[in-house]
Short mmCIF file of C-alpha atoms and ligand atoms in Angstrom, two decimals:
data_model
loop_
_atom_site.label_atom_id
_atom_site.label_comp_id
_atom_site.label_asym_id
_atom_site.label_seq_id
_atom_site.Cartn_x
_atom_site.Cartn_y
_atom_site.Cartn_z
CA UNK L 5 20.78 96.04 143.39
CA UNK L 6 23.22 94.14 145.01
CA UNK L 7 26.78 93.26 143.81
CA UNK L 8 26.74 89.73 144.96
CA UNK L 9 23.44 88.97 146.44
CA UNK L 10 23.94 86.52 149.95
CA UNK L 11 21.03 88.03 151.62
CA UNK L 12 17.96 86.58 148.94
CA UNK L 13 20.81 83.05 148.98
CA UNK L 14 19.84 83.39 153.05
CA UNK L 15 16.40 83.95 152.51
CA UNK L 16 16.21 80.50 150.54
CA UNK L 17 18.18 78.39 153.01
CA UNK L 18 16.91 80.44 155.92
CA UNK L 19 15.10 77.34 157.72
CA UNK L 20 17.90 74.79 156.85
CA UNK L 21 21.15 77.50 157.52
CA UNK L 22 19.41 78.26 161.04
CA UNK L 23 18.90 75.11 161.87
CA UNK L 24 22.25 74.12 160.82
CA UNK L 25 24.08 77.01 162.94
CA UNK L 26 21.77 76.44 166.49
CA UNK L 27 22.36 72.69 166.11
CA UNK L 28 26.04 73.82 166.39
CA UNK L 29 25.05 75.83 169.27
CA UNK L 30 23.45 73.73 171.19
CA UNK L 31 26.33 70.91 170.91
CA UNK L 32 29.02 72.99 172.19
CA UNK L 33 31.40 72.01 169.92
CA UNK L 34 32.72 75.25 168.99
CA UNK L 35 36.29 74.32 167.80
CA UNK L 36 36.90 71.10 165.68
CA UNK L 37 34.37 68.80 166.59
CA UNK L 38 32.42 66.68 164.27
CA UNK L 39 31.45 68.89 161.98
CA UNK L 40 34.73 70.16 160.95
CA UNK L 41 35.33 65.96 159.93
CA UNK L 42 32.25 66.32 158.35
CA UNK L 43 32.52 69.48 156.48
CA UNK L 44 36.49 68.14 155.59
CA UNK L 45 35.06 64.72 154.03
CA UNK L 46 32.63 66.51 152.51
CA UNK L 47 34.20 69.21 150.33
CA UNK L 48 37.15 66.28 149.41
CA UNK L 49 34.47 64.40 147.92
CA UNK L 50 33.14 67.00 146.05
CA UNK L 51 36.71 68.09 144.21
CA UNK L 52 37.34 64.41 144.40
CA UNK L 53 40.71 64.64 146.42
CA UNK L 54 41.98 62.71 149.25
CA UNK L 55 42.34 65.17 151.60
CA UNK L 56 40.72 68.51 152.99
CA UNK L 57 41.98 70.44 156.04
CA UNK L 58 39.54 73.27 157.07
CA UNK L 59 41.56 76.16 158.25
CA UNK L 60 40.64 80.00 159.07
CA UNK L 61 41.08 81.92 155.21
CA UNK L 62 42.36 81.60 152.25
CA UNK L 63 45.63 83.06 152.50
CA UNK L 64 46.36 81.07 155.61
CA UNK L 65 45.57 77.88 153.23
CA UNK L 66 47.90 79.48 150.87
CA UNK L 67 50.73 79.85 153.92
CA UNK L 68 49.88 76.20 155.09
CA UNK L 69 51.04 74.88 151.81
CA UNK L 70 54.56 76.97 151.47
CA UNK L 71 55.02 75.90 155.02
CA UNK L 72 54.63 72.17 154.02
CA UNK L 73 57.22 72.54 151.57
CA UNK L 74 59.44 74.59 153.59
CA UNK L 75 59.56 77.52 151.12
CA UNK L 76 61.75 80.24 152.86
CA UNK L 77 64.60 82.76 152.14
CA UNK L 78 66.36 82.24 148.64
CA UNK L 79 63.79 80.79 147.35
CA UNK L 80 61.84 82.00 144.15
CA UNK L 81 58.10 81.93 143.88
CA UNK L 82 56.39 82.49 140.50
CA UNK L 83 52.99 84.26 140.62
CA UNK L 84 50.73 85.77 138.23
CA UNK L 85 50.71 89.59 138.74
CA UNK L 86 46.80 89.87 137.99
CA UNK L 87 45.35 88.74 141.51
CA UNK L 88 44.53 88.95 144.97
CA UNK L 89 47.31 90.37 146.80
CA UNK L 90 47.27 87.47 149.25
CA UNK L 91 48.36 85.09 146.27
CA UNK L 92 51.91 86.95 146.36
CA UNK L 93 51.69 88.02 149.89
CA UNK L 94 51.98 84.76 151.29
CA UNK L 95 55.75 84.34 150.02
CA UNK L 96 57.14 87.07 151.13
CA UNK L 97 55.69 86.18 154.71
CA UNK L 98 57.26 82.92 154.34
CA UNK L 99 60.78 84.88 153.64
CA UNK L 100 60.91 84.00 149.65
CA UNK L 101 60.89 86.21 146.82
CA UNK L 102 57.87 86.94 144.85
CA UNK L 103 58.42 86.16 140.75
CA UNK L 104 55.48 87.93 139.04
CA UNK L 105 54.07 86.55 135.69
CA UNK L 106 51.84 88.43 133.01
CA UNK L 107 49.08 86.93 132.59
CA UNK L 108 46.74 86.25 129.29
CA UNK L 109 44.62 88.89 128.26
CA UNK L 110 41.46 86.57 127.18
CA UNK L 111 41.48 84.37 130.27
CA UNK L 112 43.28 86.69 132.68
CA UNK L 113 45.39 83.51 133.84
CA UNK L 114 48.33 82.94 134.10
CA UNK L 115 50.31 83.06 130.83
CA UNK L 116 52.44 80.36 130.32
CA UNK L 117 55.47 81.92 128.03
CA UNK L 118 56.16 84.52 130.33
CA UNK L 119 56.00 81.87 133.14
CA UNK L 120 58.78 80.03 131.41
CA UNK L 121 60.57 83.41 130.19
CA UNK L 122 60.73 83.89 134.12
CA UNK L 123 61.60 80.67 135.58
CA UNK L 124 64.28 81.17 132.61
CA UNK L 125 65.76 84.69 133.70
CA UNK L 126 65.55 83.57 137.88
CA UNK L 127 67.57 80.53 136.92
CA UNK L 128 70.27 83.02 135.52
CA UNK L 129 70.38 85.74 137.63
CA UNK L 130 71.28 82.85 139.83
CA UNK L 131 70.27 84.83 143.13
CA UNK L 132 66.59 82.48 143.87
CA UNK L 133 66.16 79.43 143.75
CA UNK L 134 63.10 78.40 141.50
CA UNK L 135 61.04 76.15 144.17
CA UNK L 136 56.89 76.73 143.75
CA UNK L 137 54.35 78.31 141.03
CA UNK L 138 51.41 79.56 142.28
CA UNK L 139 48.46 79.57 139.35
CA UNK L 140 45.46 81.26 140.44
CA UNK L 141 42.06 80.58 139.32
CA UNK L 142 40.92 84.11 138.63
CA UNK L 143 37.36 84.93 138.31
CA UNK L 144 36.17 81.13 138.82
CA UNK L 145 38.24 79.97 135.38
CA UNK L 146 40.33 77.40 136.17
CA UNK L 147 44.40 78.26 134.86
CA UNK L 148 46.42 76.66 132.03
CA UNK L 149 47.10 73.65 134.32
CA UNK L 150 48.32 71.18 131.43
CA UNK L 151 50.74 73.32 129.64
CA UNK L 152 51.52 74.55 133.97
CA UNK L 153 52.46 70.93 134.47
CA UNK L 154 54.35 70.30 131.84
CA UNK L 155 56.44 73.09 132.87
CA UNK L 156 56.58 72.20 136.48
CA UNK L 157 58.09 69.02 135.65
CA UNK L 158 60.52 70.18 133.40
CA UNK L 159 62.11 72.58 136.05
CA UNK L 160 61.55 70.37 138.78
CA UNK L 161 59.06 72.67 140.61
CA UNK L 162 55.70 72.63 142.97
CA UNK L 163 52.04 73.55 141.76
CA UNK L 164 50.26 75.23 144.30
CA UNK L 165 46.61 76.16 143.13
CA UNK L 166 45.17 79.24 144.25
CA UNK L 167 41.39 78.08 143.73
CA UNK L 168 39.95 81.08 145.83
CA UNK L 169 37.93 81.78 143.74
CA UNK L 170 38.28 78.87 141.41
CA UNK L 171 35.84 76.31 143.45
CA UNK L 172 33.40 74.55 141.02
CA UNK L 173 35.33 75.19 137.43
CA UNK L 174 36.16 72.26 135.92
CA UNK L 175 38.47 70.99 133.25
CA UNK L 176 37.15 68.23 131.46
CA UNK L 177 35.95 66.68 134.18
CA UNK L 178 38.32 67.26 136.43
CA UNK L 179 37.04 69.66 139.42
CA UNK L 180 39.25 72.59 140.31
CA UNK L 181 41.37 72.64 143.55
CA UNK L 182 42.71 69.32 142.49
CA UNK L 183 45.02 70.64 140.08
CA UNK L 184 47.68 71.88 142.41
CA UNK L 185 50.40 69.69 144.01
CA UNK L 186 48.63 70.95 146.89
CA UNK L 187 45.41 73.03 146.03
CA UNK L 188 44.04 76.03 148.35
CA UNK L 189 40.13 78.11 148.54
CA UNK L 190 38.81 80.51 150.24
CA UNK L 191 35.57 80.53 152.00
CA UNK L 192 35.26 84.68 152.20
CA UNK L 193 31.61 85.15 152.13
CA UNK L 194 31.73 86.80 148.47
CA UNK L 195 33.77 83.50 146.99
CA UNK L 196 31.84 80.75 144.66
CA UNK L 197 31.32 79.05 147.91
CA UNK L 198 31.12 81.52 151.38
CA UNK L 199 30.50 81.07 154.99
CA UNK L 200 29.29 83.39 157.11
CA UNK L 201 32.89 85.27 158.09
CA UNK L 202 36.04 83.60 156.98
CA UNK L 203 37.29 80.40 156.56
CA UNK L 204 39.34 78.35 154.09
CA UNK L 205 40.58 74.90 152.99
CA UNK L 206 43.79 73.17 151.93
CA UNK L 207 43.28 70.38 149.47
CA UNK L 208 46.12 67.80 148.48
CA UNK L 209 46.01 63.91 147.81
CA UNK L 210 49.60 63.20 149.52
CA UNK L 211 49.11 61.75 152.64
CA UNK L 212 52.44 62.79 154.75
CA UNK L 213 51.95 66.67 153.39
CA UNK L 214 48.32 66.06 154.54
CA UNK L 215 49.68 65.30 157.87
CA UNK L 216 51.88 67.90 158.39
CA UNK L 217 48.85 70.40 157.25
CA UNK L 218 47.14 68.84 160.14
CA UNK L 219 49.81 69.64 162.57
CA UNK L 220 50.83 73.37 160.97
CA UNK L 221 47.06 74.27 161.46
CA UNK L 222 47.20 74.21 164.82
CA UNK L 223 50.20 75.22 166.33
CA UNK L 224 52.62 72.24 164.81
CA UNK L 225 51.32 69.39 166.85
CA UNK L 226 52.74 66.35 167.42
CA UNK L 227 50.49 63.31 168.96
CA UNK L 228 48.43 66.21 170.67
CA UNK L 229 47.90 69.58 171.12
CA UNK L 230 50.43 70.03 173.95
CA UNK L 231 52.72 67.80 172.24
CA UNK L 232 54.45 70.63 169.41
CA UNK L 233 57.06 69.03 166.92
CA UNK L 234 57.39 72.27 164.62
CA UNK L 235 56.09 75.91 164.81
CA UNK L 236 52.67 76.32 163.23
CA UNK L 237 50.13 78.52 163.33
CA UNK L 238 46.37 79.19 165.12
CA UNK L 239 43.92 78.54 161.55
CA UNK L 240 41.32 76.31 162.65
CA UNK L 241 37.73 77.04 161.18
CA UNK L 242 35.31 77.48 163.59
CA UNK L 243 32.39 74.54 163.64
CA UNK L 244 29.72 77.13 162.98
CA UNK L 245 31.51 78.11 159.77
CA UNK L 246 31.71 74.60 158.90
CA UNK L 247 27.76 73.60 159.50
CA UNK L 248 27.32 76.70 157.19
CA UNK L 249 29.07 75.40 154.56
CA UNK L 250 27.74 71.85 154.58
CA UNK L 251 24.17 73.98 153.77
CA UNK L 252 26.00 75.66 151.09
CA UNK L 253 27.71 72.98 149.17
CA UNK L 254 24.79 71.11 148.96
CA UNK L 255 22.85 74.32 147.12
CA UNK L 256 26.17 75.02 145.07
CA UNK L 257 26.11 71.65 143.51
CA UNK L 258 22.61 71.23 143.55
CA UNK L 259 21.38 74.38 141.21
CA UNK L 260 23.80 77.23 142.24
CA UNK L 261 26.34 76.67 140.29
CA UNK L 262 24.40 75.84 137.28
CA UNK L 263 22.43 78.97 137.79
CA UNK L 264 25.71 81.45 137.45
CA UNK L 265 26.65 79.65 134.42
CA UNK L 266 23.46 80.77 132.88
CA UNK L 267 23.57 84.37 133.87
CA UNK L 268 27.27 84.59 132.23
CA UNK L 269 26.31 82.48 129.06
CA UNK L 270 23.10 85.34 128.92
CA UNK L 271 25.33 88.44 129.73
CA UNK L 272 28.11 86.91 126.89
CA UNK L 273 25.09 86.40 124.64
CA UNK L 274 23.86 90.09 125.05
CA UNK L 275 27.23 92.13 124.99
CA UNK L 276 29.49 90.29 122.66
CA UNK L 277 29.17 92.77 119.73
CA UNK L 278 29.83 95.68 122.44
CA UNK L 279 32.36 95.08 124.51
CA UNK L 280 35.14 91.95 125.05
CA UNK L 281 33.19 89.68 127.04
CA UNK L 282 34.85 86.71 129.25
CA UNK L 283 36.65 84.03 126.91
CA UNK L 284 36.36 80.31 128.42
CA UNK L 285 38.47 78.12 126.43
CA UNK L 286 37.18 74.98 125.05
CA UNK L 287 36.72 72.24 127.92
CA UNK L 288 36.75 74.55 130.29
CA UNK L 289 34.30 75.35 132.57
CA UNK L 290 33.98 78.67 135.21
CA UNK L 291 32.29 78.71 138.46
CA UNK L 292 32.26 83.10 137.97
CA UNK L 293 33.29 84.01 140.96
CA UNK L 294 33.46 87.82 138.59
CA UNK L 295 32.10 88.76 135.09
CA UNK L 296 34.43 90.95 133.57
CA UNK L 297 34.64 92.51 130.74
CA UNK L 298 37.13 94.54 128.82
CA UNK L 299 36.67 98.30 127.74
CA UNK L 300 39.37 99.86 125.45
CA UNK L 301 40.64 102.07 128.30
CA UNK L 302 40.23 103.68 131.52
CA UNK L 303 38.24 106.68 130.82
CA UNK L 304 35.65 104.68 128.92
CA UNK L 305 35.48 102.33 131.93
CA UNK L 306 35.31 105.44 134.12
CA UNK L 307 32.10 106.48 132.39
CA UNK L 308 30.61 103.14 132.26
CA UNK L 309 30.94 102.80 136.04
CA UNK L 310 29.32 106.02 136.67
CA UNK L 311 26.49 105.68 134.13
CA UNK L 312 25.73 102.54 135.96
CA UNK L 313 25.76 103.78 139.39
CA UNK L 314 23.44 106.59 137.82
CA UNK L 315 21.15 103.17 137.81
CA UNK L 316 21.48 101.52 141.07
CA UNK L 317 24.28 99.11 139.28
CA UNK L 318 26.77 97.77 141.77
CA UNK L 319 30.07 97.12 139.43
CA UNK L 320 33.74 96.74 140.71
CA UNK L 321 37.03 96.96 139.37
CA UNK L 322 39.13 93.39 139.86
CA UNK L 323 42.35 94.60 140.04
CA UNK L 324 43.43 98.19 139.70
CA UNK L 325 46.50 97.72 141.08
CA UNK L 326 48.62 94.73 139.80
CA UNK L 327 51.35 93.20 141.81
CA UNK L 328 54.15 94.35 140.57
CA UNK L 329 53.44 98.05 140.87
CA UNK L 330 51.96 97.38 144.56
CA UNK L 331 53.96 99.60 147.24
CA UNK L 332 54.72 96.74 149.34
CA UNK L 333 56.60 95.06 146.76
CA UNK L 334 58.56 98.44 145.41
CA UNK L 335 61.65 96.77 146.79
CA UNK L 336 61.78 93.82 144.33
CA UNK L 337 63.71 94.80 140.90
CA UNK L 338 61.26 96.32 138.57
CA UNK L 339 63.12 94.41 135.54
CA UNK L 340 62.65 91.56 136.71
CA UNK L 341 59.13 91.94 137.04
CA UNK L 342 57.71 93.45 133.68
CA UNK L 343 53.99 92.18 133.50
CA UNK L 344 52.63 94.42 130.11
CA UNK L 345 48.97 92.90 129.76
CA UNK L 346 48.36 93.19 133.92
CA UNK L 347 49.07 96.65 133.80
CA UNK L 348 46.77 96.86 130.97
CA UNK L 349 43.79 95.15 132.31
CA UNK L 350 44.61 97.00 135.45
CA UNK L 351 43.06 100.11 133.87
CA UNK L 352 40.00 98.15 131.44
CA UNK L 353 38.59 95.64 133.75
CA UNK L 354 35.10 96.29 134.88
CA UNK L 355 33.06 93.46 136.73
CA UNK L 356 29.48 93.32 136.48
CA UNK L 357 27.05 92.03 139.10
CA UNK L 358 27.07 87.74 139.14
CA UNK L 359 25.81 85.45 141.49
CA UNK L 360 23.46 82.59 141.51
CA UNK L 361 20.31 84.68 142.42
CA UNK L 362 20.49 87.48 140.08
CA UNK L 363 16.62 87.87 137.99
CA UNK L 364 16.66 87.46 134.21
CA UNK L 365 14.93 91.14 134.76
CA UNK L 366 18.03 92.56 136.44
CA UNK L 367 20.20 90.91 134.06
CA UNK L 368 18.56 93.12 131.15
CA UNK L 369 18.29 95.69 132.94
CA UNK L 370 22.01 95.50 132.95
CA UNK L 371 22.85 94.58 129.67
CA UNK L 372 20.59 97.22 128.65
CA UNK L 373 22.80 100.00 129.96
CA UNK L 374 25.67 98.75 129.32
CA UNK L 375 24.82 98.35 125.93
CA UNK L 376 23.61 101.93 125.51
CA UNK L 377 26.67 103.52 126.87
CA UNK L 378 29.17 102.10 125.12
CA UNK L 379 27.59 102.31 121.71
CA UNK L 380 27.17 106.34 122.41
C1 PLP Y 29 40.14 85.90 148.31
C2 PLP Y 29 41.43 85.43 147.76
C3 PLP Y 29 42.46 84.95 148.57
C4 PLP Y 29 42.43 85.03 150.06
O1 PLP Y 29 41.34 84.45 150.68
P1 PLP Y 29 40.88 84.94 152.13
O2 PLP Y 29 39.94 83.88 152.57
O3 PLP Y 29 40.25 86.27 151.98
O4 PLP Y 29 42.10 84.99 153.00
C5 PLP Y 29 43.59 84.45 147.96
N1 PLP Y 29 43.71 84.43 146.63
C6 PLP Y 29 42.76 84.89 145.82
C7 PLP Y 29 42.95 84.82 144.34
C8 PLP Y 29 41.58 85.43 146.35
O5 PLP Y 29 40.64 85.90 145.54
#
């Protein structure tokens, strides 16, 4: 069984995706191009933003933004601990300092108290100056962006969305990756939306930071390419990646997405009385980029991995390491960085197979050991 199945999604949209990728070929448009404008226009429309700049990953999406607003040295970025390390990573490559924030144990977002306890405690330490939040969309559910907002405003800061894996959740009916000042996803193969290597995509609905995301993709342009204003960076996607992911949007929003909903509402309806299933709050709605559920601690989740491997059952832990007790970050001040629920999730998180392909057979087959192990 496979963890995230993209080979039976290939065999579906083998005619179209090939067709798609040797059109490419054949045009020689390898870099930018017309499908790039196309693929842009196409995933704006879809969040229903103005803008959508196509770069090379995720994190350089992520980077685009903090270069937009000039984030640098002395300046404090706030970041859930529970995440990718690229959400944090990002800062310090700009120069800042990363701020991390505990996140909530049912939705494994962003908590919003200790966001404001740490905004709060930067502000009088009086070393950083507060300048961007970063909320992450973990595990396709989109964060706390009201009460975010609210909190943005009141301290005069930026919302950048980390919709990596966030593309397709909803609140209300409001799309994800238009939540952020400027809003960022990733197009890594495994994401709620992949191509076929990486790629990634900058959202926003400001037209002059839209501009200047244009010119810091490829290598600060001014009027031209060989006209540079400002120093940028090389994070163009490549047309073929593009053409790939005009065949995939149109099968996320045309079943896929509906599809993973239904294996997660199944898998909630089959282990809630086990095991602490996902929570999704009321009016909010998950693309599950992960299903993950929550054992009571890490020896249990040990044994749960390893009777499920006994059964060909691809699981994987999302995160073991949180980001404040990552080595890279040892030199930040441990006090300022006390994230309580991420270090326990860190050791009870297990994630069970999801994607849009995955049999009703396969899902009871999984169910069906989980369920037997834990109630040993
Ligand atoms: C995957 C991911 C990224 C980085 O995306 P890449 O395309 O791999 O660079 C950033 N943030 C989060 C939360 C992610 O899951």
């Amino acid at each position: 069984m496979q963890f995230r199945d993209l080979k039976t999604q290939y065999t579906v949209m083998k005619d179209e995706m090939d067709k798609a990728i040797l059109d490419v070929v054949a045009s020689s448009a390898y870099v930018m191009g017309p499908k790039i404008k196309e693929m842009e226009a196409a995933f704006a429309e879809y969040v229903g933003v103005k803008h959508c700049i196509a770069c090379n990953s995720g994190t350089d999406a992520l980077l685009l933004a903090l270069k937009v607003w000039d984030v640098k040295a002395g300046d404090a970025v706030f970041v859930p601990s529970f995440t990718f390390f690229a959400s944090a990573e990002v800062i310090v490559m700009q120069g800042a300092t990363p701020v991390f924030v505990d996140v909530d144990k049912d939705t494994f977002n962003m908590d919003v108290a200790d966001l404001e306890r740490k905004i709060e405690q930067t502000l009088k330490a009086g070393k950083h100056t507060p300048h961007v939040i970063i909320a992450v969309d973990l595990f396709g559910l989109p964060a706390d962006f009201n009460a975010i907002r609210e909190i943005a405003k009141k301290y005069n800061l930026y919302v950048l969305e980390d919709g990596a894996q966030g593309f397709g959740g909803r609140i209300g009916n409001q799309k994800a990756c238009t939540f952020g000042d400027i809003s960022t996803t990733s197009f890594f193969p495994a994401k709620p939306v992949g191509c076929y290597g990486d790629g990634g995509a900058v959202f926003t609905n400001n037209d002059d930071w839209a501009q200047l995301l244009d010119s810091y993709h490829i290598h600060g342009k001014g009027s031209d390419r060989y006209d540079n204003v400002r120093i940028g960076m090389n994070s163009r996607m490549d047309s073929i990646q593009a053409a790939v992911l005009l065949v995939k949007l149109k099968a996320f929003a045309d079943h896929e997405l509906v599809d993973v909903n239904k294996v997660a509402e199944r898998y909630t309806e089959k282990l809630k009385d086990v095991v602490k299933t996902p929570i999704v709050p009321e009016n909010f709605y998950s693309s599950w980029a992960q299903y993950t559920l929550q054992v009571e601690n890490k020896e249990i989740r040990g044994g749960l991995q390893a009777a499920l491997k006994a059964l060909d059952i691809p699981t994987a832990i999302y995160y073991p390491i949180p980001m404040h007790r990552q080595t890279a970050f040892n030199y930040l001040n441990p006090n300022d960085n006390r994230c309580p629920i991420s270090d326990q999730l860190a050791d009870t998180v297990i994630s069970l197979p999801i994607h849009p392909y995955l049999t009703e057979a396969d899902q009871d087959m999984i169910c069906d050991a989980v369920r037997a192990f834990l109630k040993k």
